[in-house]
Amino acid sequence: MAQTVNLKGNPVALCGPTLKVGDPAPVAYVVTKDLQEIGIGGASDKVQVIITVPSLDTPVCETETKKFNELMAGMEGVAVCVISMDLPFAQKRFCESFNIGNVVVASDFRYRDMEKYGVLISEGALKGILARAIFVVDKQGKIAYIQLVPEITQEPNYDEVVAKVRELL
């Protein structure tokens, strides 16, 4: 059975596997705001924070991205990537408008690889975009923390994410 989240109280199904803490973080490819293809997940020389959001063009996603940009400023040894289905051109405008420079903003429009993380919405009004979720991946490429926000219209628990990242550094 597919994992679900809620959109204004109504359940919507997600595509892909239900990952658990301890699972290998799948390698996925996304496109940065500068049209560069990058890989996320897997083993890395940094702790990775992989954040998926529905669209930067919504108030909650805007707030979340700005907040993580602030929270992750100055954290050495951490790579943070905020991923949506927004096109790279819109993401670039967003980053320039809000001085987003401490996190990488990328799009899953090309390969829809984030389905490997089980966060692609498979039904309803938001079908085809990403649910709000956060994965913290240790340097060995194992998932150390997962937060699938149960209500898409709500912000995540930032403190839990920051605490897990600090624990891994």
PDB file of C-alpha atoms in Angstrom:
ATOM      1  CA  MET A   1       0.000   0.000   0.000  1.00  0.00           C
ATOM      2  CA  ALA A   2       1.279   3.464  -0.905  1.00  0.00           C
ATOM      3  CA  GLN A   3       2.296   5.956   1.720  1.00  0.00           C
ATOM      4  CA  THR A   4      -0.038   8.928   2.089  1.00  0.00           C
ATOM      5  CA  VAL A   5       0.060  12.526   3.259  1.00  0.00           C
ATOM      6  CA  ASN A   6      -2.791  14.985   3.629  1.00  0.00           C
ATOM      7  CA  LEU A   7      -3.690  18.029   1.576  1.00  0.00           C
ATOM      8  CA  LYS A   8      -6.002  20.186   3.679  1.00  0.00           C
ATOM      9  CA  GLY A   9      -7.077  17.105   5.600  1.00  0.00           C
ATOM     10  CA  ASN A  10      -7.673  14.881   2.576  1.00  0.00           C
ATOM     11  CA  PRO A  11      -5.326  11.908   2.053  1.00  0.00           C
ATOM     12  CA  VAL A  12      -3.261  11.710  -1.132  1.00  0.00           C
ATOM     13  CA  ALA A  13      -1.106   8.742  -2.144  1.00  0.00           C
ATOM     14  CA  LEU A  14       2.591   8.919  -2.921  1.00  0.00           C
ATOM     15  CA  CYS A  15       4.537   6.934  -5.545  1.00  0.00           C
ATOM     16  CA  GLY A  16       7.661   4.998  -4.760  1.00  0.00           C
ATOM     17  CA  PRO A  17       9.113   2.987  -1.910  1.00  0.00           C
ATOM     18  CA  THR A  18       8.614   3.686   1.762  1.00  0.00           C
ATOM     19  CA  LEU A  19      12.169   4.323   2.926  1.00  0.00           C
ATOM     20  CA  LYS A  20      13.234   3.792   6.526  1.00  0.00           C
ATOM     21  CA  VAL A  21      16.047   5.067   8.719  1.00  0.00           C
ATOM     22  CA  GLY A  22      19.066   2.855   8.033  1.00  0.00           C
ATOM     23  CA  ASP A  23      18.181   2.268   4.373  1.00  0.00           C
ATOM     24  CA  PRO A  24      20.703   3.319   1.717  1.00  0.00           C
ATOM     25  CA  ALA A  25      19.815   6.757   0.354  1.00  0.00           C
ATOM     26  CA  PRO A  26      19.041   6.274  -3.346  1.00  0.00           C
ATOM     27  CA  VAL A  27      21.141   8.278  -5.773  1.00  0.00           C
ATOM     28  CA  ALA A  28      18.858  10.664  -7.626  1.00  0.00           C
ATOM     29  CA  TYR A  29      19.626  13.264 -10.267  1.00  0.00           C
ATOM     30  CA  VAL A  30      18.177  16.758 -10.213  1.00  0.00           C
ATOM     31  CA  VAL A  31      18.835  19.989 -12.108  1.00  0.00           C
ATOM     32  CA  THR A  32      20.083  23.137 -10.346  1.00  0.00           C
ATOM     33  CA  LYS A  33      18.813  26.637 -10.984  1.00  0.00           C
ATOM     34  CA  ASP A  34      21.847  27.037 -13.287  1.00  0.00           C
ATOM     35  CA  LEU A  35      20.822  23.984 -15.367  1.00  0.00           C
ATOM     36  CA  GLN A  36      23.581  21.783 -13.939  1.00  0.00           C
ATOM     37  CA  GLU A  37      22.721  18.153 -13.304  1.00  0.00           C
ATOM     38  CA  ILE A  38      23.765  16.965  -9.842  1.00  0.00           C
ATOM     39  CA  GLY A  39      23.457  13.718  -7.930  1.00  0.00           C
ATOM     40  CA  ILE A  40      22.083  13.568  -4.411  1.00  0.00           C
ATOM     41  CA  GLY A  41      21.955  10.648  -2.010  1.00  0.00           C
ATOM     42  CA  GLY A  42      24.502   7.876  -1.761  1.00  0.00           C
ATOM     43  CA  ALA A  43      27.818   8.202   0.072  1.00  0.00           C
ATOM     44  CA  SER A  44      29.378  11.669   0.227  1.00  0.00           C
ATOM     45  CA  ASP A  45      32.093  13.577   2.039  1.00  0.00           C
ATOM     46  CA  LYS A  46      29.309  15.655   3.652  1.00  0.00           C
ATOM     47  CA  VAL A  47      26.158  15.020   5.618  1.00  0.00           C
ATOM     48  CA  GLN A  48      23.307  15.584   3.163  1.00  0.00           C
ATOM     49  CA  VAL A  49      19.980  17.228   3.914  1.00  0.00           C
ATOM     50  CA  ILE A  50      17.551  16.456   1.108  1.00  0.00           C
ATOM     51  CA  ILE A  51      14.416  18.590   1.330  1.00  0.00           C
ATOM     52  CA  THR A  52      11.453  18.146  -1.000  1.00  0.00           C
ATOM     53  CA  VAL A  53       8.718  20.760  -1.334  1.00  0.00           C
ATOM     54  CA  PRO A  54       5.682  21.081  -3.608  1.00  0.00           C
ATOM     55  CA  SER A  55       6.541  24.509  -5.097  1.00  0.00           C
ATOM     56  CA  LEU A  56       8.706  27.472  -4.146  1.00  0.00           C
ATOM     57  CA  ASP A  57       5.816  29.610  -5.384  1.00  0.00           C
ATOM     58  CA  THR A  58       3.716  28.883  -2.273  1.00  0.00           C
ATOM     59  CA  PRO A  59       3.962  30.632   1.106  1.00  0.00           C
ATOM     60  CA  VAL A  60       4.876  27.520   3.152  1.00  0.00           C
ATOM     61  CA  CYS A  61       7.575  26.358   0.711  1.00  0.00           C
ATOM     62  CA  GLU A  62       8.969  29.881   0.510  1.00  0.00           C
ATOM     63  CA  THR A  63       9.132  30.121   4.299  1.00  0.00           C
ATOM     64  CA  GLU A  64      10.685  26.652   4.629  1.00  0.00           C
ATOM     65  CA  THR A  65      13.398  27.334   2.061  1.00  0.00           C
ATOM     66  CA  LYS A  66      14.270  30.694   3.596  1.00  0.00           C
ATOM     67  CA  LYS A  67      14.365  29.154   7.075  1.00  0.00           C
ATOM     68  CA  PHE A  68      16.682  26.311   6.038  1.00  0.00           C
ATOM     69  CA  ASN A  69      18.875  28.829   4.189  1.00  0.00           C
ATOM     70  CA  GLU A  70      19.267  30.683   7.519  1.00  0.00           C
ATOM     71  CA  LEU A  71      19.607  27.595   9.729  1.00  0.00           C
ATOM     72  CA  MET A  72      22.273  25.967   7.568  1.00  0.00           C
ATOM     73  CA  ALA A  73      24.381  29.111   7.125  1.00  0.00           C
ATOM     74  CA  GLY A  74      27.866  28.483   8.413  1.00  0.00           C
ATOM     75  CA  MET A  75      27.390  24.746   9.008  1.00  0.00           C
ATOM     76  CA  GLU A  76      30.558  23.083   7.740  1.00  0.00           C
ATOM     77  CA  GLY A  77      30.386  19.581   6.321  1.00  0.00           C
ATOM     78  CA  VAL A  78      26.725  19.765   5.309  1.00  0.00           C
ATOM     79  CA  ALA A  79      25.196  19.826   1.823  1.00  0.00           C
ATOM     80  CA  VAL A  80      21.583  20.978   1.719  1.00  0.00           C
ATOM     81  CA  CYS A  81      19.407  20.619  -1.362  1.00  0.00           C
ATOM     82  CA  VAL A  82      15.817  21.872  -1.647  1.00  0.00           C
ATOM     83  CA  ILE A  83      14.031  20.092  -4.485  1.00  0.00           C
ATOM     84  CA  SER A  84      10.743  20.880  -6.184  1.00  0.00           C
ATOM     85  CA  MET A  85       9.217  20.384  -9.609  1.00  0.00           C
ATOM     86  CA  ASP A  86       9.531  24.107 -10.327  1.00  0.00           C
ATOM     87  CA  LEU A  87      11.521  24.836 -13.451  1.00  0.00           C
ATOM     88  CA  PRO A  88      15.124  25.965 -12.905  1.00  0.00           C
ATOM     89  CA  PHE A  89      14.331  29.409 -14.358  1.00  0.00           C
ATOM     90  CA  ALA A  90      11.689  30.062 -11.688  1.00  0.00           C
ATOM     91  CA  GLN A  91      14.013  28.662  -9.021  1.00  0.00           C
ATOM     92  CA  LYS A  92      16.763  31.045 -10.101  1.00  0.00           C
ATOM     93  CA  ARG A  93      14.395  34.035  -9.794  1.00  0.00           C
ATOM     94  CA  PHE A  94      13.304  32.788  -6.364  1.00  0.00           C
ATOM     95  CA  CYS A  95      16.903  32.452  -5.127  1.00  0.00           C
ATOM     96  CA  GLU A  96      17.838  35.891  -6.430  1.00  0.00           C
ATOM     97  CA  SER A  97      14.725  37.492  -4.892  1.00  0.00           C
ATOM     98  CA  PHE A  98      15.398  36.069  -1.428  1.00  0.00           C
ATOM     99  CA  ASN A  99      19.236  35.837  -1.398  1.00  0.00           C
ATOM    100  CA  ILE A 100      19.187  32.040  -1.122  1.00  0.00           C
ATOM    101  CA  GLY A 101      22.832  31.008  -1.135  1.00  0.00           C
ATOM    102  CA  ASN A 102      23.392  28.552   1.720  1.00  0.00           C
ATOM    103  CA  VAL A 103      21.340  25.770   0.162  1.00  0.00           C
ATOM    104  CA  VAL A 104      21.234  24.358  -3.355  1.00  0.00           C
ATOM    105  CA  VAL A 105      17.836  24.687  -5.002  1.00  0.00           C
ATOM    106  CA  ALA A 106      17.126  22.092  -7.679  1.00  0.00           C
ATOM    107  CA  SER A 107      14.349  20.701  -9.836  1.00  0.00           C
ATOM    108  CA  ASP A 108      13.173  17.143 -10.383  1.00  0.00           C
ATOM    109  CA  PHE A 109      11.372  18.090 -13.604  1.00  0.00           C
ATOM    110  CA  ARG A 110      13.723  16.144 -15.885  1.00  0.00           C
ATOM    111  CA  TYR A 111      13.888  12.618 -14.439  1.00  0.00           C
ATOM    112  CA  ARG A 112      11.324  12.579 -11.623  1.00  0.00           C
ATOM    113  CA  ASP A 113      14.007  10.713  -9.689  1.00  0.00           C
ATOM    114  CA  MET A 114      12.579  11.713  -6.318  1.00  0.00           C
ATOM    115  CA  GLU A 115      10.072   8.923  -6.795  1.00  0.00           C
ATOM    116  CA  LYS A 116      13.000   6.784  -5.521  1.00  0.00           C
ATOM    117  CA  TYR A 117      12.419   8.519  -2.174  1.00  0.00           C
ATOM    118  CA  GLY A 118       8.682   7.824  -2.218  1.00  0.00           C
ATOM    119  CA  VAL A 119       7.671  11.492  -2.239  1.00  0.00           C
ATOM    120  CA  LEU A 120       6.066  11.928  -5.677  1.00  0.00           C
ATOM    121  CA  ILE A 121       2.356  12.693  -5.283  1.00  0.00           C
ATOM    122  CA  SER A 122       0.384  10.207  -7.385  1.00  0.00           C
ATOM    123  CA  GLU A 123      -3.168  11.571  -7.238  1.00  0.00           C
ATOM    124  CA  GLY A 124      -5.347  14.603  -6.725  1.00  0.00           C
ATOM    125  CA  ALA A 125      -4.790  18.268  -7.501  1.00  0.00           C
ATOM    126  CA  LEU A 126      -1.043  18.060  -6.770  1.00  0.00           C
ATOM    127  CA  LYS A 127      -0.431  14.890  -8.795  1.00  0.00           C
ATOM    128  CA  GLY A 128       3.084  14.905 -10.248  1.00  0.00           C
ATOM    129  CA  ILE A 129       4.723  17.223  -7.731  1.00  0.00           C
ATOM    130  CA  LEU A 130       6.620  16.452  -4.540  1.00  0.00           C
ATOM    131  CA  ALA A 131       5.343  16.049  -1.004  1.00  0.00           C
ATOM    132  CA  ARG A 132       6.970  17.980   1.837  1.00  0.00           C
ATOM    133  CA  ALA A 133       9.705  15.771   3.279  1.00  0.00           C
ATOM    134  CA  ILE A 134      13.217  15.877   4.685  1.00  0.00           C
ATOM    135  CA  PHE A 135      15.884  13.177   4.575  1.00  0.00           C
ATOM    136  CA  VAL A 136      19.163  13.470   6.450  1.00  0.00           C
ATOM    137  CA  VAL A 137      21.831  11.192   4.981  1.00  0.00           C
ATOM    138  CA  ASP A 138      25.068  10.325   6.753  1.00  0.00           C
ATOM    139  CA  LYS A 139      28.444  10.317   4.990  1.00  0.00           C
ATOM    140  CA  GLN A 140      28.197   6.560   4.384  1.00  0.00           C
ATOM    141  CA  GLY A 141      25.023   7.124   2.365  1.00  0.00           C
ATOM    142  CA  LYS A 142      22.568   5.745   4.912  1.00  0.00           C
ATOM    143  CA  ILE A 143      19.353   7.540   5.782  1.00  0.00           C
ATOM    144  CA  ALA A 144      19.735   8.795   9.361  1.00  0.00           C
ATOM    145  CA  TYR A 145      16.474  10.751   9.642  1.00  0.00           C
ATOM    146  CA  ILE A 146      13.189  11.050   7.757  1.00  0.00           C
ATOM    147  CA  GLN A 147      10.452  13.599   8.229  1.00  0.00           C
ATOM    148  CA  LEU A 148       7.473  13.140   5.928  1.00  0.00           C
ATOM    149  CA  VAL A 149       5.298  16.106   6.893  1.00  0.00           C
ATOM    150  CA  PRO A 150       1.807  14.627   7.308  1.00  0.00           C
ATOM    151  CA  GLU A 151      -0.042  17.776   6.170  1.00  0.00           C
ATOM    152  CA  ILE A 152       1.412  19.304   2.995  1.00  0.00           C
ATOM    153  CA  THR A 153       0.276  22.805   3.981  1.00  0.00           C
ATOM    154  CA  GLN A 154       2.292  22.784   7.238  1.00  0.00           C
ATOM    155  CA  GLU A 155       5.954  23.534   7.893  1.00  0.00           C
ATOM    156  CA  PRO A 156       8.327  20.789   9.037  1.00  0.00           C
ATOM    157  CA  ASN A 157       9.906  20.477  12.464  1.00  0.00           C
ATOM    158  CA  TYR A 158      13.122  22.428  11.862  1.00  0.00           C
ATOM    159  CA  ASP A 159      14.591  21.750  15.298  1.00  0.00           C
ATOM    160  CA  GLU A 160      14.564  17.967  14.783  1.00  0.00           C
ATOM    161  CA  VAL A 161      16.402  18.315  11.470  1.00  0.00           C
ATOM    162  CA  VAL A 162      19.077  20.638  12.853  1.00  0.00           C
ATOM    163  CA  ALA A 163      19.565  18.395  15.902  1.00  0.00           C
ATOM    164  CA  LYS A 164      20.085  15.317  13.708  1.00  0.00           C
ATOM    165  CA  VAL A 165      22.543  17.158  11.441  1.00  0.00           C
ATOM    166  CA  ARG A 166      24.560  18.357  14.451  1.00  0.00           C
ATOM    167  CA  GLU A 167      24.574  14.818  15.847  1.00  0.00           C
ATOM    168  CA  LEU A 168      26.113  13.517  12.615  1.00  0.00           C
ATOM    169  CA  LEU A 169      28.822  16.189  12.326  1.00  0.00           C
TER     170      LEU A 169
END
